[in-house]
Coordinates of C-alpha atoms and ligand atoms in Angstrom, one line a residue:
M1 CA -78.2 -310.4 149.7
R2 CA -81.2 -312.3 146.9
K3 CA -81.7 -308.4 144.7
S4 CA -81.3 -309.9 141.5
V5 CA -83.5 -310.0 138.1
I6 CA -82.6 -311.6 134.9
A7 CA -83.6 -310.4 132.2
I8 CA -84.2 -311.9 128.6
V9 CA -83.6 -309.3 125.2
G10 CA -83.4 -310.5 122.0
T11 CA -85.4 -309.7 118.7
T12 CA -89.4 -310.3 117.8
G13 CA -89.4 -313.5 117.2
V14 CA -86.8 -315.6 119.0
G15 CA -88.8 -317.3 121.8
K16 CA -88.5 -314.9 124.7
S17 CA -91.5 -315.3 126.0
D18 CA -91.1 -319.3 126.0
L19 CA -87.8 -319.1 128.2
G20 CA -89.4 -316.4 130.2
V21 CA -91.8 -319.3 131.3
Q22 CA -89.0 -321.9 131.4
L23 CA -87.5 -320.3 133.3
A24 CA -90.0 -318.7 136.1
K25 CA -91.3 -322.5 136.7
T26 CA -88.3 -323.0 138.0
L27 CA -86.6 -320.9 139.1
K28 CA -89.6 -319.6 141.6
G29 CA -90.2 -316.4 139.8
E30 CA -92.4 -313.9 138.0
V31 CA -92.6 -312.1 134.4
I32 CA -92.4 -308.6 133.8
N33 CA -93.2 -307.6 130.2
G34 CA -90.6 -304.8 129.2
D35 CA -92.6 -304.8 125.5
S36 CA -94.3 -301.5 124.8
M37 CA -97.3 -302.9 122.4
Q38 CA -98.0 -305.8 124.5
V39 CA -98.9 -303.4 127.8
Y40 CA -101.6 -303.4 125.8
K41 CA -105.2 -304.4 126.2
D42 CA -106.5 -307.5 124.1
L43 CA -104.9 -307.2 120.7
D44 CA -103.4 -310.5 121.9
I45 CA -102.5 -311.5 117.5
L46 CA -101.6 -308.1 116.5
T47 CA -98.7 -307.6 119.7
N48 CA -98.3 -311.1 119.7
K49 CA -99.3 -311.6 123.5
M50 CA -98.2 -315.4 124.9
P51 CA -100.9 -317.6 124.5
I52 CA -102.7 -317.2 128.3
S53 CA -103.0 -321.1 128.2
E54 CA -99.3 -321.3 127.9
R55 CA -97.9 -319.1 130.4
E56 CA -98.3 -322.1 133.2
D57 CA -100.2 -320.2 135.5
I58 CA -96.7 -317.8 135.8
P59 CA -97.8 -314.2 136.6
H60 CA -97.2 -311.6 133.7
H61 CA -97.1 -308.2 135.2
L62 CA -97.2 -305.4 133.5
M63 CA -99.4 -306.5 130.5
N64 CA -102.8 -306.1 129.1
F65 CA -104.0 -303.3 130.9
L66 CA -103.7 -300.1 129.2
E67 CA -106.1 -298.7 126.4
L68 CA -105.7 -298.5 123.3
H69 CA -106.0 -294.9 123.1
Q70 CA -102.7 -293.9 126.4
E71 CA -100.0 -294.1 126.4
Y72 CA -97.2 -295.3 128.0
R73 CA -93.4 -293.3 128.8
V74 CA -90.6 -295.2 129.4
T75 CA -90.8 -293.1 132.2
E76 CA -93.7 -294.9 132.9
F77 CA -93.0 -298.5 132.7
T78 CA -89.7 -297.7 134.2
K79 CA -92.3 -297.0 137.6
D80 CA -94.3 -299.1 137.0
A81 CA -92.1 -302.2 136.7
L82 CA -89.7 -301.4 140.0
K83 CA -92.5 -301.2 141.8
I84 CA -92.8 -304.6 140.8
I85 CA -89.9 -306.3 141.4
K86 CA -90.0 -303.9 144.5
E87 CA -92.9 -306.2 145.3
I88 CA -91.9 -309.5 143.9
H89 CA -88.9 -309.7 145.9
N90 CA -90.6 -309.3 148.6
R91 CA -92.1 -312.3 148.1
D92 CA -89.0 -314.0 147.9
R93 CA -89.6 -314.7 144.2
I94 CA -87.4 -313.3 141.7
P95 CA -88.3 -310.9 138.8
I96 CA -87.5 -312.0 135.3
I97 CA -88.3 -308.9 132.5
V98 CA -89.2 -310.2 128.7
G99 CA -89.4 -308.0 126.3
G100 CA -88.3 -306.9 123.3
T101 CA -88.5 -303.0 123.9
H102 CA -84.5 -303.1 124.7
Y103 CA -84.5 -299.3 125.8
Y104 CA -87.8 -299.6 128.0
I105 CA -85.7 -302.4 129.4
Q106 CA -82.0 -300.8 129.3
S107 CA -83.8 -297.7 131.7
L108 CA -84.9 -300.0 133.6
L109 CA -82.4 -302.1 134.3
W110 CA -80.0 -298.5 134.2
K111 CA -79.8 -295.1 136.5
H112 CA -79.9 -292.0 134.0
T113 CA -80.9 -293.6 130.7
L114 CA -81.3 -291.0 128.2
V115 CA -84.9 -291.5 128.1
G116 CA -85.4 -289.5 124.6
D117 CA -83.2 -291.5 123.0
S118 CA -84.8 -293.9 120.6
E119 CA -86.0 -294.1 117.1
E120 CA -88.9 -297.1 118.8
G121 CA -90.6 -294.4 120.9
L122 CA -89.8 -291.9 117.8
E123 CA -93.4 -289.4 118.3
C124 CA -93.7 -287.4 115.0
E125 CA -94.3 -284.3 116.4
E126 CA -95.6 -281.4 113.6
I127 CA -92.5 -279.7 113.6
L128 CA -90.3 -282.5 112.8
N129 CA -91.8 -283.1 109.7
A130 CA -90.3 -279.4 108.0
E131 CA -87.2 -278.7 106.7
T132 CA -84.0 -279.3 107.4
E133 CA -83.5 -275.3 108.0
V134 CA -86.2 -274.9 110.4
L135 CA -84.9 -278.0 112.1
Y136 CA -82.2 -276.4 112.2
K137 CA -82.7 -273.0 113.1
H138 CA -85.4 -274.2 115.9
L139 CA -82.4 -276.4 117.0
Q140 CA -80.0 -273.1 118.0
E141 CA -83.1 -271.5 119.9
V142 CA -83.1 -274.3 122.6
D143 CA -80.9 -276.2 122.5
P144 CA -77.6 -273.8 120.6
V145 CA -74.8 -276.3 122.7
M146 CA -76.3 -279.2 120.6
S147 CA -77.2 -277.1 116.9
N148 CA -72.9 -276.5 117.1
R149 CA -72.1 -280.1 117.7
W150 CA -74.4 -281.0 114.0
H151 CA -73.9 -279.5 110.5
W152 CA -76.0 -277.5 109.4
N153 CA -77.2 -280.3 106.6
D154 CA -77.5 -283.5 108.9
R155 CA -81.2 -283.9 109.4
R156 CA -81.4 -287.1 110.8
K157 CA -79.3 -285.5 113.9
I158 CA -80.6 -282.4 113.8
R159 CA -84.7 -284.1 114.5
R160 CA -83.0 -286.1 116.7
S161 CA -82.0 -284.0 119.0
L162 CA -85.1 -281.8 118.1
Q163 CA -86.7 -284.9 119.1
I164 CA -85.9 -286.0 122.8
Y165 CA -85.7 -282.1 123.2
L166 CA -89.4 -282.2 122.7
Q167 CA -90.7 -285.4 124.4
T168 CA -88.3 -284.6 127.2
G169 CA -88.3 -280.9 128.3
K170 CA -84.6 -281.1 128.9
P171 CA -82.1 -280.3 125.3
H172 CA -80.5 -283.2 124.0
S173 CA -77.6 -281.2 125.5
E174 CA -78.3 -281.5 128.8
W175 CA -79.4 -284.9 129.4
I176 CA -76.1 -285.5 127.4
K177 CA -74.2 -283.9 130.0
E178 CA -75.6 -285.3 133.1
Q179 CA -74.5 -288.5 131.8
H180 CA -71.2 -287.1 131.9
Q181 CA -71.2 -285.6 135.2
S182 CA -72.9 -287.9 136.9
E183 CA -70.7 -290.8 138.4
E184 CA -74.1 -292.9 138.7
E185 CA -74.3 -293.3 134.4
T186 CA -74.0 -296.7 134.3
S187 CA -75.0 -297.4 137.1
L188 CA -76.8 -300.7 137.7
R189 CA -80.3 -300.9 139.7
F190 CA -80.0 -304.2 141.0
P191 CA -77.1 -305.2 142.4
R192 CA -77.3 -308.5 140.5
T193 CA -78.1 -308.5 136.8
C194 CA -78.4 -311.7 134.9
I195 CA -79.3 -311.4 130.9
F196 CA -80.0 -313.2 128.2
W197 CA -80.0 -312.7 124.9
L198 CA -81.5 -314.9 122.7
C199 CA -80.0 -315.0 119.0
A200 CA -80.5 -316.9 116.2
D201 CA -79.2 -316.9 112.1
P202 CA -80.9 -314.0 110.7
K203 CA -81.9 -316.3 107.7
V204 CA -83.6 -319.3 110.3
L205 CA -85.2 -316.7 111.7
D206 CA -86.1 -314.1 108.4
K207 CA -88.7 -317.6 108.1
R208 CA -89.5 -318.2 111.3
L209 CA -91.3 -314.5 111.7
D210 CA -92.3 -314.2 107.4
E211 CA -94.3 -317.9 108.6
R212 CA -95.7 -316.3 112.1
V213 CA -96.6 -313.5 109.4
D214 CA -98.7 -316.0 107.8
K215 CA -99.4 -317.7 111.1
M216 CA -101.1 -313.8 112.7
I217 CA -103.3 -313.9 109.4
E218 CA -105.1 -316.7 109.5
R219 CA -105.6 -316.7 113.1
G220 CA -107.6 -313.6 113.3
F221 CA -105.4 -310.6 112.4
F222 CA -107.7 -308.8 110.6
S223 CA -110.6 -308.5 113.2
E224 CA -108.3 -307.1 115.4
I225 CA -107.5 -304.6 113.6
E226 CA -110.7 -304.4 111.7
S227 CA -111.9 -303.5 116.4
M228 CA -109.5 -301.0 116.6
N229 CA -110.8 -299.4 113.3
N230 CA -113.8 -299.8 114.7
Q231 CA -112.9 -298.5 118.2
V232 CA -112.2 -294.7 115.9
K233 CA -114.9 -295.2 114.5
E234 CA -117.3 -295.3 116.8
G235 CA -116.4 -292.5 118.6
K236 CA -115.2 -294.5 122.1
I237 CA -112.4 -292.9 122.0
M238 CA -114.1 -289.8 121.6
G239 CA -113.1 -286.2 122.1
K240 CA -109.6 -287.9 123.2
K241 CA -107.2 -287.2 119.4
I242 CA -106.0 -290.9 119.1
E243 CA -102.0 -290.3 117.3
F244 CA -101.8 -292.4 115.0
T245 CA -97.9 -292.4 115.3
K246 CA -98.0 -293.6 118.3
G247 CA -98.9 -296.3 120.9
I248 CA -100.5 -299.0 119.7
W249 CA -100.8 -297.2 116.7
Q250 CA -97.3 -297.5 115.7
A251 CA -97.9 -301.6 116.0
I252 CA -96.5 -303.5 112.4
G253 CA -99.4 -304.1 110.3
Y254 CA -102.0 -301.8 111.3
K255 CA -100.3 -299.1 109.2
E256 CA -98.8 -302.0 106.2
F257 CA -103.0 -303.4 106.2
E258 CA -104.5 -300.2 106.6
P259 CA -105.1 -300.4 102.2
Y260 CA -106.7 -303.9 101.9
L261 CA -109.0 -302.8 105.3
K262 CA -109.6 -299.9 103.8
A263 CA -110.0 -301.4 100.1
L264 CA -112.8 -304.7 101.9
K265 CA -114.8 -301.5 102.6
E266 CA -115.6 -299.8 99.6
T267 CA -115.9 -303.3 97.6
E268 CA -117.9 -303.8 100.2
K269 CA -119.4 -300.7 100.3
E270 CA -120.6 -301.2 96.2
E271 CA -124.1 -301.8 95.1
D272 CA -123.9 -304.4 91.8
D273 CA -122.3 -307.1 91.4
K274 CA -121.2 -306.0 88.2
N275 CA -117.4 -306.3 88.3
L276 CA -117.1 -308.4 91.1
D277 CA -114.7 -310.9 89.6
N278 CA -112.5 -308.3 89.5
D279 CA -112.8 -306.8 92.8
V280 CA -111.8 -310.1 94.2
Q281 CA -108.5 -310.7 92.2
D282 CA -107.2 -307.0 92.9
L283 CA -108.4 -307.9 96.8
N284 CA -106.5 -311.1 97.2
S285 CA -103.3 -308.7 95.0
L286 CA -103.5 -306.3 98.1
K287 CA -103.7 -308.1 99.9
K288 CA -100.3 -310.3 99.3
Q289 CA -98.5 -307.2 99.0
C290 CA -99.5 -305.6 102.7
T291 CA -98.7 -309.5 104.2
E292 CA -95.2 -309.1 101.6
N293 CA -95.1 -306.0 103.8
M294 CA -96.0 -307.2 106.5
K295 CA -93.0 -309.2 106.5
I296 CA -90.8 -306.5 105.0
A297 CA -91.2 -304.7 108.6
T298 CA -91.2 -307.1 110.5
R299 CA -87.6 -308.2 109.8
R300 CA -87.1 -304.7 109.6
Y301 CA -87.5 -304.5 113.4
A302 CA -85.7 -307.8 114.8
R303 CA -82.7 -306.0 112.2
Y304 CA -83.1 -302.8 114.0
Q305 CA -83.4 -304.1 117.9
I306 CA -79.4 -306.2 117.0
K307 CA -78.3 -303.4 116.3
W308 CA -80.0 -301.4 119.7
I309 CA -78.4 -304.3 121.8
R310 CA -75.5 -304.2 120.3
N311 CA -74.8 -301.3 119.2
R312 CA -75.6 -300.1 122.8
F313 CA -77.6 -302.2 125.9
L314 CA -74.1 -304.4 125.8
L315 CA -72.2 -300.4 126.1
K316 CA -73.9 -300.1 129.4
C317 CA -73.4 -303.2 130.0
H318 CA -69.6 -303.4 130.0
Q319 CA -69.7 -300.0 132.0
S320 CA -71.3 -301.0 134.6
N321 CA -69.2 -301.2 137.5
N322 CA -71.2 -300.7 140.4
G323 CA -72.5 -304.4 140.9
D324 CA -72.3 -308.2 138.9
I325 CA -74.7 -308.3 135.6
K326 CA -73.7 -310.9 133.1
I327 CA -74.8 -310.8 129.8
Y328 CA -75.3 -315.1 127.7
V329 CA -75.4 -315.3 125.3
L330 CA -77.9 -318.2 123.3
N331 CA -78.4 -319.4 120.5
A332 CA -82.2 -319.8 119.9
T333 CA -81.7 -320.6 115.6
S334 CA -82.7 -324.7 115.5
L335 CA -86.7 -325.0 117.7
E336 CA -85.3 -329.0 117.6
N337 CA -82.1 -328.1 120.1
W338 CA -84.5 -325.3 122.0
K339 CA -84.1 -327.6 125.0
Q340 CA -80.4 -328.1 125.5
E341 CA -79.5 -324.9 123.9
V342 CA -81.0 -322.3 125.3
C343 CA -84.2 -323.6 128.5
D344 CA -81.2 -326.4 129.7
K345 CA -78.3 -323.7 129.1
A346 CA -80.7 -320.5 130.8
I347 CA -81.9 -322.2 133.5
S348 CA -78.0 -324.1 135.0
I349 CA -77.0 -320.5 134.6
A350 CA -79.3 -319.2 136.5
K351 CA -79.1 -321.2 138.6
E352 CA -75.5 -320.5 139.8
Y353 CA -75.6 -317.4 138.8
L354 CA -78.7 -316.6 141.9
E355 CA -76.9 -319.2 144.3
T356 CA -73.0 -317.9 143.8
G357 CA -73.9 -314.0 143.0
N358 CA -71.4 -315.2 140.8
G359 CA -72.5 -317.1 137.1
P360 CA -70.1 -319.2 134.4
D361 CA -68.1 -316.8 132.5
P362 CA -70.2 -315.8 129.5
I363 CA -67.2 -316.2 127.0
L364 CA -67.2 -320.0 127.9
I365 CA -71.2 -320.4 127.7
N366 CA -71.3 -319.6 123.7
P367 CA -67.6 -319.4 122.0
E368 CA -68.9 -318.3 118.7
Y369 CA -70.7 -315.7 120.2
S370 CA -67.4 -314.6 122.0
E371 CA -66.7 -311.4 119.0
L372 CA -70.5 -310.5 119.4
L373 CA -70.4 -309.4 123.1
S374 CA -67.8 -306.7 122.2
P375 CA -70.0 -303.7 121.9
T376 CA -69.8 -301.3 118.7
K377 CA -68.2 -298.1 119.5
D378 CA -71.2 -296.0 120.3
T379 CA -69.3 -292.7 119.3
D380 CA -73.2 -291.0 121.8
T381 CA -71.0 -292.2 125.1
F382 CA -67.5 -291.1 123.3
T383 CA -67.2 -287.9 122.4
T384 CA -67.3 -285.3 124.6
L385 CA -68.6 -281.3 125.2
A386 CA -64.9 -280.8 123.8
T387 CA -64.9 -282.0 120.5
W388 CA -68.5 -280.8 119.4
T389 CA -66.3 -277.2 118.3
K390 CA -66.8 -276.1 114.9
F391 CA -65.1 -275.3 113.1
Q392 CA -65.2 -273.1 109.9
C393 CA -62.9 -272.7 107.2
D394 CA -62.1 -270.1 105.2
V395 CA -60.8 -271.4 102.1
C396 CA -62.6 -273.2 101.2
T397 CA -65.8 -271.2 102.0
F398 CA -64.6 -268.3 100.4
F399 CA -65.6 -270.5 97.0
N400 CA -68.7 -270.4 97.8
E401 CA -70.2 -268.6 101.1
N402 CA -73.6 -269.4 100.5
L403 CA -72.0 -274.1 101.1
P404 CA -70.0 -272.5 103.8
V405 CA -67.1 -275.2 104.5
I406 CA -68.3 -276.1 108.9
I407 CA -66.4 -279.8 110.1
N408 CA -66.9 -281.1 113.6
G409 CA -64.2 -280.9 115.8
P410 CA -60.3 -280.8 116.7
Y411 CA -59.9 -284.4 114.8
N412 CA -61.3 -284.2 112.0
W413 CA -61.2 -280.1 111.4
D414 CA -56.8 -281.3 111.3
Q415 CA -58.4 -284.5 108.4
H416 CA -59.8 -281.3 107.0
L417 CA -56.9 -279.2 106.5
K418 CA -54.7 -282.1 105.8
S419 CA -56.9 -283.6 102.6
K420 CA -56.5 -282.5 99.2
W421 CA -59.1 -280.8 97.9
H422 CA -57.9 -278.4 101.1
K423 CA -54.7 -277.6 99.9
S424 CA -56.2 -277.6 96.8
N425 CA -58.2 -274.5 97.8
V426 CA -55.5 -272.7 99.5
K427 CA -53.7 -273.1 96.3
W428 CA -55.8 -271.2 94.7
K429 CA -57.0 -269.1 96.6
K430 CA -53.2 -267.7 97.2
E431 CA -53.8 -267.2 93.4
I432 CA -56.4 -265.7 93.9
D433 CA -55.0 -262.8 96.2
E434 CA -52.3 -262.7 94.7
K435 CA -52.5 -261.8 91.0
W436 CA -56.2 -261.0 91.3
N437 CA -56.1 -258.8 94.8
G438 CA -58.6 -261.3 95.8
N439 CA -61.4 -261.2 94.0
F440 CA -62.4 -264.3 90.8
P441 CA -60.8 -263.7 87.6
P442 CA -63.0 -263.8 84.6
W443 CA -61.9 -267.5 83.9
F444 CA -62.1 -269.0 87.4
K445 CA -66.0 -269.7 86.8
T446 CA -66.0 -273.2 85.6
R447 CA -64.1 -273.9 89.2
K448 CA -66.3 -272.2 91.3
N449 CA -69.0 -274.5 89.7
K450 CA -67.1 -277.5 90.2
V451 CA -66.2 -276.5 94.5
A452 CA -69.8 -275.9 94.8
N453 CA -71.0 -279.0 93.2
I454 CA -68.1 -281.6 95.6
L455 CA -69.8 -278.7 98.3
V456 CA -72.9 -279.8 98.1
E457 CA -71.8 -283.5 97.1
N458 CA -70.8 -283.5 101.4
A459 CA -73.1 -282.1 102.5
S460 CA -75.4 -284.5 101.2
N461 CA -72.7 -287.3 102.7
R462 CA -72.3 -286.2 105.7
Ligands
LIG779 ZN1 -61.2 -275.9 103.9

């Protein structure tokens, strides 16, 4: 009966690790790391690992074990974490999954999670940088169903479908089909899942994140990056091609500080110190710029994480009906109120949940967050294969054959037929057919260009 799991989600820097330890201490729990960067060895500052001294002897699994050149995919994470959860349950303890890589946690809590469907795990195969036209042709070959779904000019979507195929070896459409067909689509792996979502006022959090970046630099963040670069150079990982677009090399901070460290090296190499003062000045301003870039990237990542939780994670929660899942929003805005707003609340909820198998109503815990708990509609999940049919409007296409007007799905097609633009084209076409035998009248050139421009605009707005 006690096969429960607890998960703590939320943005970077919101205090997930602290809550993890606090819950584990009270509930006889063990922490499982759900952060794709903290799986790497060392680099504690760069990856924001909780210092061992603060872990209060609570075991932290799946942390600090991977070599820098190694990759760790979501499928491996899920497999490893499932094994550890089983062991923790066998010890009659509670697994507490803590981390900001929400697609890791998602695929751990639910079966049949589309693993490739993640920007975080973005893997830049060479082909993905090609022109949209090339991408589209490629997608047509490997996944005609999906290519039929997207507009030929919709680079982002085409690219994502292709990426999923490259990552998983299975066409994107297959993944979606399986999800739709399978009743287990939203099936929970554990009969009882209690999730805490730590939220903070973005303005307050931004400030906290900025300060964290400054602190990281003070605490020796550069020496970690230096050691990463040395590993590359010294050939410790010789013979192994480093994919800088994957794994730890994607950690926020590494890329951002590349220009600074490079300039630093070059200054050290220079023998005469005639320009030393200038160099120092340049270096300082570069450092400032890199720091700012790292702060921007961190804030952006936090926004992205919230979007993920709202668009995907919550949706999964709401669709699960084969067990009990509850998600509680806790207000982590003020660190002064941490104990009462976050720690105490979480402990009392978790206790009730574990003891009775049914926690309090999440809406009642923090009524001001009730709106947050209703998921925003994820069109991907709700669209069915049937609505992917494409319609080409021959009337509108007639005015510029180089830019065929293709509409996705019957609903949009219906809207198109009712649109002013289409209706005006119908009128023109009729006139051309009747009076000019289907040929453009000589004075029509201007209109043709105008139409072409609208088409280009429309295509790029999609
Ligand atoms: Zn039309």
